[in-house]
Amino acid sequence: MNPSVPSSPGEPGLVFASRHEILKDPPWTLFVKRVPSVAVWTYMGEYESVICGRLEAEQFCALSDKVRNPSFVQT
C-alpha cells in the first residue's frame, strides 16, 4: 500500500493514510516488511507525520494496482 516508505532506516518517506491519528502523539515506530510472504521486518526508526497533500478519488484510481490493492502481488 505504501511503496514510498523509507528504504533505509532514518530516511524520509511517504505514507498514504486516511487515518489522521498518525499525526498525534509522535513519534511513531516504523517497521517495514522487506520480503513478501515472509515475516521479516526492518526497524526504520521513530517518525513524525505531517499532512503534505490530499489525494482525490480520480488520482487514487490512476495509481498502480500495487498501490491501490495491498494484496496485489507482483512477480
PDB file of N, CA, C and O in Angstrom, residues 1-25:
ATOM      1  N   MET A   1       0.811  -1.199   0.000  1.00  0.00           N
ATOM      2  CA  MET A   1       0.000   0.000   0.000  1.00  0.00           C
ATOM      3  C   MET A   1       0.853   1.262   0.000  1.00  0.00           C
ATOM      4  O   MET A   1       0.418   2.284  -0.441  1.00  0.00           O
ATOM      5  N   ASN A   2       2.057   1.182   0.515  1.00  0.00           N
ATOM      6  CA  ASN A   2       2.907   2.363   0.622  1.00  0.00           C
ATOM      7  C   ASN A   2       4.282   2.102   0.023  1.00  0.00           C
ATOM      8  O   ASN A   2       5.238   1.832   0.737  1.00  0.00           O
ATOM      9  N   PRO A   3       4.390   2.198  -1.297  1.00  0.00           N
ATOM     10  CA  PRO A   3       5.669   1.893  -1.942  1.00  0.00           C
ATOM     11  C   PRO A   3       6.756   2.925  -1.700  1.00  0.00           C
ATOM     12  O   PRO A   3       7.909   2.682  -2.027  1.00  0.00           O
ATOM     13  N   SER A   4       6.404   4.064  -1.101  1.00  0.00           N
ATOM     14  CA  SER A   4       7.397   5.117  -0.883  1.00  0.00           C
ATOM     15  C   SER A   4       7.784   5.279   0.579  1.00  0.00           C
ATOM     16  O   SER A   4       8.250   6.334   0.991  1.00  0.00           O
ATOM     17  N   VAL A   5       7.604   4.221   1.377  1.00  0.00           N
ATOM     18  CA  VAL A   5       8.081   4.284   2.756  1.00  0.00           C
ATOM     19  C   VAL A   5       9.605   4.360   2.723  1.00  0.00           C
ATOM     20  O   VAL A   5      10.224   4.061   1.693  1.00  0.00           O
ATOM     21  N   PRO A   6      10.238   4.765   3.811  1.00  0.00           N
ATOM     22  CA  PRO A   6      11.698   4.859   3.798  1.00  0.00           C
ATOM     23  C   PRO A   6      12.348   3.550   3.342  1.00  0.00           C
ATOM     24  O   PRO A   6      11.904   2.464   3.700  1.00  0.00           O
ATOM     25  N   SER A   7      13.388   3.668   2.535  1.00  0.00           N
ATOM     26  CA  SER A   7      14.080   2.475   2.044  1.00  0.00           C
ATOM     27  C   SER A   7      15.246   2.079   2.940  1.00  0.00           C
ATOM     28  O   SER A   7      15.754   0.970   2.836  1.00  0.00           O
ATOM     29  N   SER A   8      15.661   2.983   3.810  1.00  0.00           N
ATOM     30  CA  SER A   8      16.721   2.715   4.784  1.00  0.00           C
ATOM     31  C   SER A   8      16.343   3.400   6.090  1.00  0.00           C
ATOM     32  O   SER A   8      15.654   4.426   6.078  1.00  0.00           O
ATOM     33  N   PRO A   9      16.796   2.869   7.214  1.00  0.00           N
ATOM     34  CA  PRO A   9      16.474   3.485   8.499  1.00  0.00           C
ATOM     35  C   PRO A   9      16.869   4.961   8.547  1.00  0.00           C
ATOM     36  O   PRO A   9      17.946   5.348   8.099  1.00  0.00           O
ATOM     37  N   GLY A  10      15.933   5.783   9.034  1.00  0.00           N
ATOM     38  CA  GLY A  10      16.183   7.212   9.189  1.00  0.00           C
ATOM     39  C   GLY A  10      15.893   8.065   7.973  1.00  0.00           C
ATOM     40  O   GLY A  10      15.862   9.287   8.071  1.00  0.00           O
ATOM     41  N   GLU A  11      15.693   7.451   6.808  1.00  0.00           N
ATOM     42  CA  GLU A  11      15.409   8.225   5.600  1.00  0.00           C
ATOM     43  C   GLU A  11      13.961   8.700   5.592  1.00  0.00           C
ATOM     44  O   GLU A  11      13.098   8.085   6.206  1.00  0.00           O
ATOM     45  N   PRO A  12      13.672   9.783   4.855  1.00  0.00           N
ATOM     46  CA  PRO A  12      12.282  10.240   4.750  1.00  0.00           C
ATOM     47  C   PRO A  12      11.483   9.301   3.862  1.00  0.00           C
ATOM     48  O   PRO A  12      12.041   8.499   3.113  1.00  0.00           O
ATOM     49  N   GLY A  13      10.175   9.398   3.967  1.00  0.00           N
ATOM     50  CA  GLY A  13       9.323   8.563   3.146  1.00  0.00           C
ATOM     51  C   GLY A  13       7.925   9.138   3.045  1.00  0.00           C
ATOM     52  O   GLY A  13       7.626  10.186   3.607  1.00  0.00           O
ATOM     53  N   LEU A  14       7.079   8.450   2.314  1.00  0.00           N
ATOM     54  CA  LEU A  14       5.707   8.875   2.090  1.00  0.00           C
ATOM     55  C   LEU A  14       4.787   7.721   2.441  1.00  0.00           C
ATOM     56  O   LEU A  14       4.997   6.586   2.021  1.00  0.00           O
ATOM     57  N   VAL A  15       3.749   8.031   3.226  1.00  0.00           N
ATOM     58  CA  VAL A  15       2.767   7.031   3.624  1.00  0.00           C
ATOM     59  C   VAL A  15       1.384   7.533   3.228  1.00  0.00           C
ATOM     60  O   VAL A  15       1.011   8.649   3.574  1.00  0.00           O
ATOM     61  N   PHE A  16       0.650   6.717   2.487  1.00  0.00           N
ATOM     62  CA  PHE A  16      -0.737   7.041   2.180  1.00  0.00           C
ATOM     63  C   PHE A  16      -1.577   6.585   3.371  1.00  0.00           C
ATOM     64  O   PHE A  16      -1.532   5.421   3.755  1.00  0.00           O
ATOM     65  N   ALA A  17      -2.335   7.502   3.961  1.00  0.00           N
ATOM     66  CA  ALA A  17      -3.156   7.146   5.124  1.00  0.00           C
ATOM     67  C   ALA A  17      -4.432   7.972   5.125  1.00  0.00           C
ATOM     68  O   ALA A  17      -4.429   9.136   4.740  1.00  0.00           O
ATOM     69  N   SER A  18      -5.508   7.363   5.551  1.00  0.00           N
ATOM     70  CA  SER A  18      -6.764   8.095   5.697  1.00  0.00           C
ATOM     71  C   SER A  18      -7.081   8.330   7.166  1.00  0.00           C
ATOM     72  O   SER A  18      -8.076   8.950   7.491  1.00  0.00           O
ATOM     73  N   ARG A  19      -6.228   7.841   8.035  1.00  0.00           N
ATOM     74  CA  ARG A  19      -6.433   7.983   9.473  1.00  0.00           C
ATOM     75  C   ARG A  19      -5.528   9.085  10.014  1.00  0.00           C
ATOM     76  O   ARG A  19      -4.315   8.945  10.044  1.00  0.00           O
ATOM     77  N   HIS A  20      -6.128  10.180  10.434  1.00  0.00           N
ATOM     78  CA  HIS A  20      -5.337  11.320  10.901  1.00  0.00           C
ATOM     79  C   HIS A  20      -4.749  11.128  12.296  1.00  0.00           C
ATOM     80  O   HIS A  20      -3.956  11.952  12.739  1.00  0.00           O
ATOM     81  N   GLU A  21      -5.083  10.039  12.975  1.00  0.00           N
ATOM     82  CA  GLU A  21      -4.483   9.820  14.291  1.00  0.00           C
ATOM     83  C   GLU A  21      -2.974   9.585  14.210  1.00  0.00           C
ATOM     84  O   GLU A  21      -2.284   9.704  15.214  1.00  0.00           O
ATOM     85  N   ILE A  22      -2.451   9.310  13.010  1.00  0.00           N
ATOM     86  CA  ILE A  22      -0.999   9.161  12.888  1.00  0.00           C
ATOM     87  C   ILE A  22      -0.290  10.505  13.051  1.00  0.00           C
ATOM     88  O   ILE A  22       0.931  10.558  13.124  1.00  0.00           O
ATOM     89  N   LEU A  23      -1.058  11.601  13.111  1.00  0.00           N
ATOM     90  CA  LEU A  23      -0.477  12.919  13.333  1.00  0.00           C
ATOM     91  C   LEU A  23      -0.304  13.214  14.817  1.00  0.00           C
ATOM     92  O   LEU A  23       0.417  14.132  15.193  1.00  0.00           O
ATOM     93  N   LYS A  24      -0.959  12.438  15.669  1.00  0.00           N
ATOM     94  CA  LYS A  24      -0.975  12.703  17.105  1.00  0.00           C
ATOM     95  C   LYS A  24       0.041  11.841  17.839  1.00  0.00           C
ATOM     96  O   LYS A  24       0.370  10.746  17.421  1.00  0.00           O
ATOM     97  N   ASP A  25       0.503  12.346  18.950  1.00  0.00           N
ATOM     98  CA  ASP A  25       1.398  11.625  19.865  1.00  0.00           C
ATOM     99  C   ASP A  25       2.644  11.057  19.202  1.00  0.00           C
ATOM    100  O   ASP A  25       2.946   9.863  19.328  1.00  0.00           O
TER     101      ASP A  25
END
